[in-house]
Coordinates of C-alpha atoms in Angstrom, one line a residue:
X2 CA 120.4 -11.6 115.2
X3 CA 118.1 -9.0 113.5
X4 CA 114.8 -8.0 115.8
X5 CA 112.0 -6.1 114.3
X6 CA 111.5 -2.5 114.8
X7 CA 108.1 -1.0 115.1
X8 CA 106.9 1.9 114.7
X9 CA 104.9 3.7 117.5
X10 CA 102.1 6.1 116.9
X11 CA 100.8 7.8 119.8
X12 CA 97.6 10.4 119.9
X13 CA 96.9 11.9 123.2
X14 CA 93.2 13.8 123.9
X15 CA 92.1 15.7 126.0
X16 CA 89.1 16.0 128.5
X17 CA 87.4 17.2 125.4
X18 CA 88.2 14.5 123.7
X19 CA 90.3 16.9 121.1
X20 CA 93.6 15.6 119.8
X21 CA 96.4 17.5 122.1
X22 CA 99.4 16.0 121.3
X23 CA 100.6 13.5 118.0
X24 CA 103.5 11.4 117.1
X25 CA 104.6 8.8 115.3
X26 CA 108.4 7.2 115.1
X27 CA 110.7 4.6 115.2
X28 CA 113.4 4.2 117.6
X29 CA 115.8 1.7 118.7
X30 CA 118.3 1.2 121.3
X31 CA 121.9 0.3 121.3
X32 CA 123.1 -0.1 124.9
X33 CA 126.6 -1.7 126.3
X34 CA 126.4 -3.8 129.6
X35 CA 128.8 -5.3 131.8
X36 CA 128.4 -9.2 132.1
X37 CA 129.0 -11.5 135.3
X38 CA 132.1 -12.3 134.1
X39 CA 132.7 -8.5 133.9
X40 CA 133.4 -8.0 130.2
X41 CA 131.4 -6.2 128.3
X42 CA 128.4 -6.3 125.8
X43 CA 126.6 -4.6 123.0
X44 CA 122.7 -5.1 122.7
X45 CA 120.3 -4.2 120.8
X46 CA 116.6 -3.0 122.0
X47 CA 113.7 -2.9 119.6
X48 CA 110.4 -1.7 120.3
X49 CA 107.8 -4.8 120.7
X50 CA 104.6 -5.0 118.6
X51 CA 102.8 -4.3 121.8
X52 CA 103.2 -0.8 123.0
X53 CA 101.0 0.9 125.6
X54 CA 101.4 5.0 126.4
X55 CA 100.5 5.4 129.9
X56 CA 101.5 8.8 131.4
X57 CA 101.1 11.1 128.2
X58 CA 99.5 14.2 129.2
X59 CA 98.7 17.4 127.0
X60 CA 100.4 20.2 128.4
X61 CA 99.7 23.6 128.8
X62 CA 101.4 27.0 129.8
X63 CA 102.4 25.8 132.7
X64 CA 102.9 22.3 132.4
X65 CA 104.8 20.4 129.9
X66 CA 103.3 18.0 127.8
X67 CA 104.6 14.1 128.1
X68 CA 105.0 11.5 125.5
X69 CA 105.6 8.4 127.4
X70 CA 105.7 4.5 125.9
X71 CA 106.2 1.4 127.7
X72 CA 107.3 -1.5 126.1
X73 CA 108.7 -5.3 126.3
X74 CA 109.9 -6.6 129.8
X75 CA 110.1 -3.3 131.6
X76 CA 111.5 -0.8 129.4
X77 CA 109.9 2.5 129.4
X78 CA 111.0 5.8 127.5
X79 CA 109.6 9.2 127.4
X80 CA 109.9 12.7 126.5
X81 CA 108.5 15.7 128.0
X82 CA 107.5 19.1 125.3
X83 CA 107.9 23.1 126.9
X84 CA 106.4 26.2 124.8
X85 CA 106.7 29.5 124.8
X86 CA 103.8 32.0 123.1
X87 CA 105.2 31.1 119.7
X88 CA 107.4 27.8 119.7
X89 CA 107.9 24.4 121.1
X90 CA 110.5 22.1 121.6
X91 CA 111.5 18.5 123.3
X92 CA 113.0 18.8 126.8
X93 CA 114.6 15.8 128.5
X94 CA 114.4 12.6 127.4
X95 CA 114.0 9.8 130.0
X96 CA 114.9 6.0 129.1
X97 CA 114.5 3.1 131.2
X98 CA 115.8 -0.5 130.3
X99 CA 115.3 -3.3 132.5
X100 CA 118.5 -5.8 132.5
X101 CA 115.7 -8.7 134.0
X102 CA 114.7 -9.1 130.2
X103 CA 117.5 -11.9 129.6
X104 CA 116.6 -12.0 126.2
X105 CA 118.3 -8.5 125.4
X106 CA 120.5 -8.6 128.4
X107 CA 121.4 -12.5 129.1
X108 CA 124.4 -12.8 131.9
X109 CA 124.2 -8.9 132.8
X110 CA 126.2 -8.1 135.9
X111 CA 123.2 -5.6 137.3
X112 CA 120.1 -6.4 137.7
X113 CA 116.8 -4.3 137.2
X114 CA 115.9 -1.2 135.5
X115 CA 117.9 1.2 134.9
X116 CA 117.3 4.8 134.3
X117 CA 119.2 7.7 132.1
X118 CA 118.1 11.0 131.2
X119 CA 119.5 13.0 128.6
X120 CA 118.6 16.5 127.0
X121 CA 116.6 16.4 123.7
X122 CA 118.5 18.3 120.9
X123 CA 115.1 18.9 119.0
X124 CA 115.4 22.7 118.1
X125 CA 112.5 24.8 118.9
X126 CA 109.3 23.9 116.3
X127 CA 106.7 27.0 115.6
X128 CA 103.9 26.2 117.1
X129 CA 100.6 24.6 115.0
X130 CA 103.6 23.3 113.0
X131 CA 104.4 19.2 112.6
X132 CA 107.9 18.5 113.5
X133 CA 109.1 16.2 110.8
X134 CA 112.5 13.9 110.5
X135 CA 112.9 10.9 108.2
X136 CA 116.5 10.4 108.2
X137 CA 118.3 8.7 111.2
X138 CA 119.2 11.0 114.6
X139 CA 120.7 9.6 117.1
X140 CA 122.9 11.1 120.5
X141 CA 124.7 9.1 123.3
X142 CA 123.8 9.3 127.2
X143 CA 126.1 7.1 129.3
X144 CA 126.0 3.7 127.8
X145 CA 122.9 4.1 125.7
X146 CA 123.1 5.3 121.7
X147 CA 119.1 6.1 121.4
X148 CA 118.4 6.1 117.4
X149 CA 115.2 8.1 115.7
X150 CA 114.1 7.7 112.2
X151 CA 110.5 8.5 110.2
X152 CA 109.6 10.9 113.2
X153 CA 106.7 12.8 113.2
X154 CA 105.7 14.9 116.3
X155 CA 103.5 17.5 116.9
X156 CA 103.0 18.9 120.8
X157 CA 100.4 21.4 122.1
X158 CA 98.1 21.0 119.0
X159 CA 95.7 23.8 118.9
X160 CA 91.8 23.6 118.3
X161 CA 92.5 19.1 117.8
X162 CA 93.6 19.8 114.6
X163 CA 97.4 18.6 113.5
X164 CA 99.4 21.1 111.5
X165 CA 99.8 21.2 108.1
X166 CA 103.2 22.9 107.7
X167 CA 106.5 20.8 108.3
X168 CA 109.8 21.9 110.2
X169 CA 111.9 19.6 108.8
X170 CA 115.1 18.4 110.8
X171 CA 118.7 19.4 109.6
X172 CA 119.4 15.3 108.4
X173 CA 117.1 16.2 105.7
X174 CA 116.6 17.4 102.8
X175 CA 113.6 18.5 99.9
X176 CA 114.8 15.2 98.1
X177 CA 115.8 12.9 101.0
X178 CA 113.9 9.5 102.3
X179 CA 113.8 7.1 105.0
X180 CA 117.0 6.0 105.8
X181 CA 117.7 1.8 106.3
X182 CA 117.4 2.1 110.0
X183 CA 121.0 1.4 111.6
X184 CA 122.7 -1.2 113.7
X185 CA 125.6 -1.7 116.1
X186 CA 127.7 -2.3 112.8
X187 CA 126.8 0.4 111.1
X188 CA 125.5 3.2 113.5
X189 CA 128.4 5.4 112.6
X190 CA 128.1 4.9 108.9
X191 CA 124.3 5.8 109.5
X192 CA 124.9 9.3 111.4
X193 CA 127.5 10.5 109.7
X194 CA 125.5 10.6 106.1
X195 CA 123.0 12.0 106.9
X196 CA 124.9 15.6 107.6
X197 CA 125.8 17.9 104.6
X198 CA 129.1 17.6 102.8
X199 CA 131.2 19.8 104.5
X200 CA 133.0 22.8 103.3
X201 CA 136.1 22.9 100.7
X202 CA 137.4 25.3 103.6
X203 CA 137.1 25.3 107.1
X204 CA 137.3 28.9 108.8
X205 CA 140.6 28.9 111.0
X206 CA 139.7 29.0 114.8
X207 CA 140.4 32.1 116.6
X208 CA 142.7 30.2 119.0
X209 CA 143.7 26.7 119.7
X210 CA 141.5 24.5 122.1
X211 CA 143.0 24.6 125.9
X212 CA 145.0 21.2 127.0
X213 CA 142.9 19.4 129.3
X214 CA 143.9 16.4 132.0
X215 CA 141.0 13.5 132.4
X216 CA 141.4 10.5 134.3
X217 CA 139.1 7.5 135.0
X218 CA 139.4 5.1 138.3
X219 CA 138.7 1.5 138.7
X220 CA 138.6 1.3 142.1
X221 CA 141.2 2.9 143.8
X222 CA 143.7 2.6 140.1
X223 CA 143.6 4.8 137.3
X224 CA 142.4 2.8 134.5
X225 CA 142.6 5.2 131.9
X226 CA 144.2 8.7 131.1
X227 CA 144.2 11.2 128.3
X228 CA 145.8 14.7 128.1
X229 CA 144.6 16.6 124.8
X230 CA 143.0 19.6 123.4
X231 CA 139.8 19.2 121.4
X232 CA 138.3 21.0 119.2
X233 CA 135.6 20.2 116.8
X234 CA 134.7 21.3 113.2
X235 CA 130.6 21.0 113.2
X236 CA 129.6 20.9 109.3
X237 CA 125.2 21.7 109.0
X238 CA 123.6 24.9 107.8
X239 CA 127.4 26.5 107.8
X240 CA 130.6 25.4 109.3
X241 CA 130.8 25.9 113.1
X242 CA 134.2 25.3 115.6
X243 CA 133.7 24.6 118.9
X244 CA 136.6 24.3 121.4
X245 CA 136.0 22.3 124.7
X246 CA 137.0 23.7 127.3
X247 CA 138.8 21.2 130.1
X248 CA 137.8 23.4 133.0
X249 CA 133.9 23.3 132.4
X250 CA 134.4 19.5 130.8
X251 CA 133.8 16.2 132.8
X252 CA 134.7 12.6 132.3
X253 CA 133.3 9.7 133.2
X254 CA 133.1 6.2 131.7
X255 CA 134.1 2.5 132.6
X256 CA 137.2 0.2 132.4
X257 CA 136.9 -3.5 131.5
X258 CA 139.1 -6.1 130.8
X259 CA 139.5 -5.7 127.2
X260 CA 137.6 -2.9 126.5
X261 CA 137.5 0.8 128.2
X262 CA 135.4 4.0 127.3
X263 CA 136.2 7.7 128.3
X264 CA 133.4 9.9 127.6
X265 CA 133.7 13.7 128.1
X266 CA 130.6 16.0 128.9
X267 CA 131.2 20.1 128.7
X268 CA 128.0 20.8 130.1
X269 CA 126.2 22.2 126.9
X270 CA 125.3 18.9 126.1
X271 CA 128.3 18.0 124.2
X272 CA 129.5 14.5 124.5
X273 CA 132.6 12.9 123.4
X274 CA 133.1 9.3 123.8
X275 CA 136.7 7.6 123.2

């Protein structure tokens, strides 16, 4: 069924009752569980008309600034904003769902909230500027795909006043606009638009991408196995290759009855999911 999105607008103050930290976006959640009958599902979590921000704090050189929402039956998400003298950027996102809520999770296996954290790939926003991104973003931490559209953000706002230049986000573009906001159908059709057409040639790598081994155990049984070499071909501002490297790369992931996921983390915040 289709659930209504929301969008969220947050304005934290401080003791002065000056506007220290802005934002307004719309999110939603596409997160796979594993049933009682231990299969597994695909859900999708909305934010609710009601919305409350406890926890969001302003920040200052020494402490981060938090953007924090609660929302529905127990879910919670956050984000937490560092700065230097002349820039600022998202840190780690944290995102807890609660499997209770039986109307996005009916029949889950676990019960309760569960919590993920994952780093934020905003990239590093002058400051006094307004962080700005109307086409879809979205990235992958365990078994969650967290999806961003219409964001705008500003953290550490100087003198209560919200900025009027714009860093823009690499999805768009001078003539771009909102993007239809996705769904488990067509998430990947969603993401992959919104990058620049790539290049009529790719540079050549400079060698090929090690072999690697990775393995994942049900128990005490392998359940799945994969040997390969990957390399990827990165298409934004200008072409970039990337190999992974299987001696810095980790897998995890789960095995179901009909279904199994591999996912491979290089520790730069690269993840690969098969």
């Amino acid at each position: 069924g289709f659930f209504q999105s929301y969008a969220v607008e947050v304005e934290v103050k401080d003791a002065s009752n000056a506007t220290c930290l802005y934002a307004n976006w719309m999110m939603r959640f596409l997160i796979t569980y594993e049933t009682n009958s231990s299969d597994y599902k695909n859900t999708t979590l909305n934010l609710s008309s009601s919305v409350t921000h406890d926890g969001s704090l302003c920040g200052n050189d020494t402490q981060a600034a938090v953007l924090a929402v609660q929302f529905g039956e127990g879910h919670s998400w956050s984000v937490n904003f560092t700065k230097t003298d002349e820039t600022y950027q998202g840190d780690f996102i944290t995102f807890t769902y609660n499997t209770n809520d039986t109307a996005v999770f009916p029949d889950a296996k676990r019960k309760g909230p569960i919590t993920i954290v994952a780093k934020d790939t905003m990239h590093p926003v002058q400051l006094n500027n307004v962080f700005v991104c109307h086409n879809t973003d979205f990235f992958e931490a365990e078994n969650v795909t967290q999806i961003f559209w219409n964001v705008t953000v500003q953290a550490f706002v100087q003198n209560g006043t919200i900025g009027k230049n714009e860093s823009r986000c690499r999805a768009d573009t001078p003539t771009s606009a909102p993007t239809v906001p996705p769904t488990i159908a067509n998430v990947t059709t969603a993401s992959t638009t919104t990058l620049s057409p790539a290049p009529t040639t790719a540079p050549k790598p400079v060698e090929n991408p090690d072999i690697g081994n990775y393995s994942l155990k049900s128990g005490n049984k392998t359940c799945f196995l994969a040997t390969l070499g990957l390399q990827l071909n990165v298409s934004q501002d200008k072409p970039l290759l990337i190999n992974i490297n299987p001696k810095t790369t980790s897998a995890d992931g789960t095995c179901g009855n009909t279904t199994a996921t591999l996912k491979l983390n290089d520790g730069n915040s690269t993840l690969i999911g098969f």
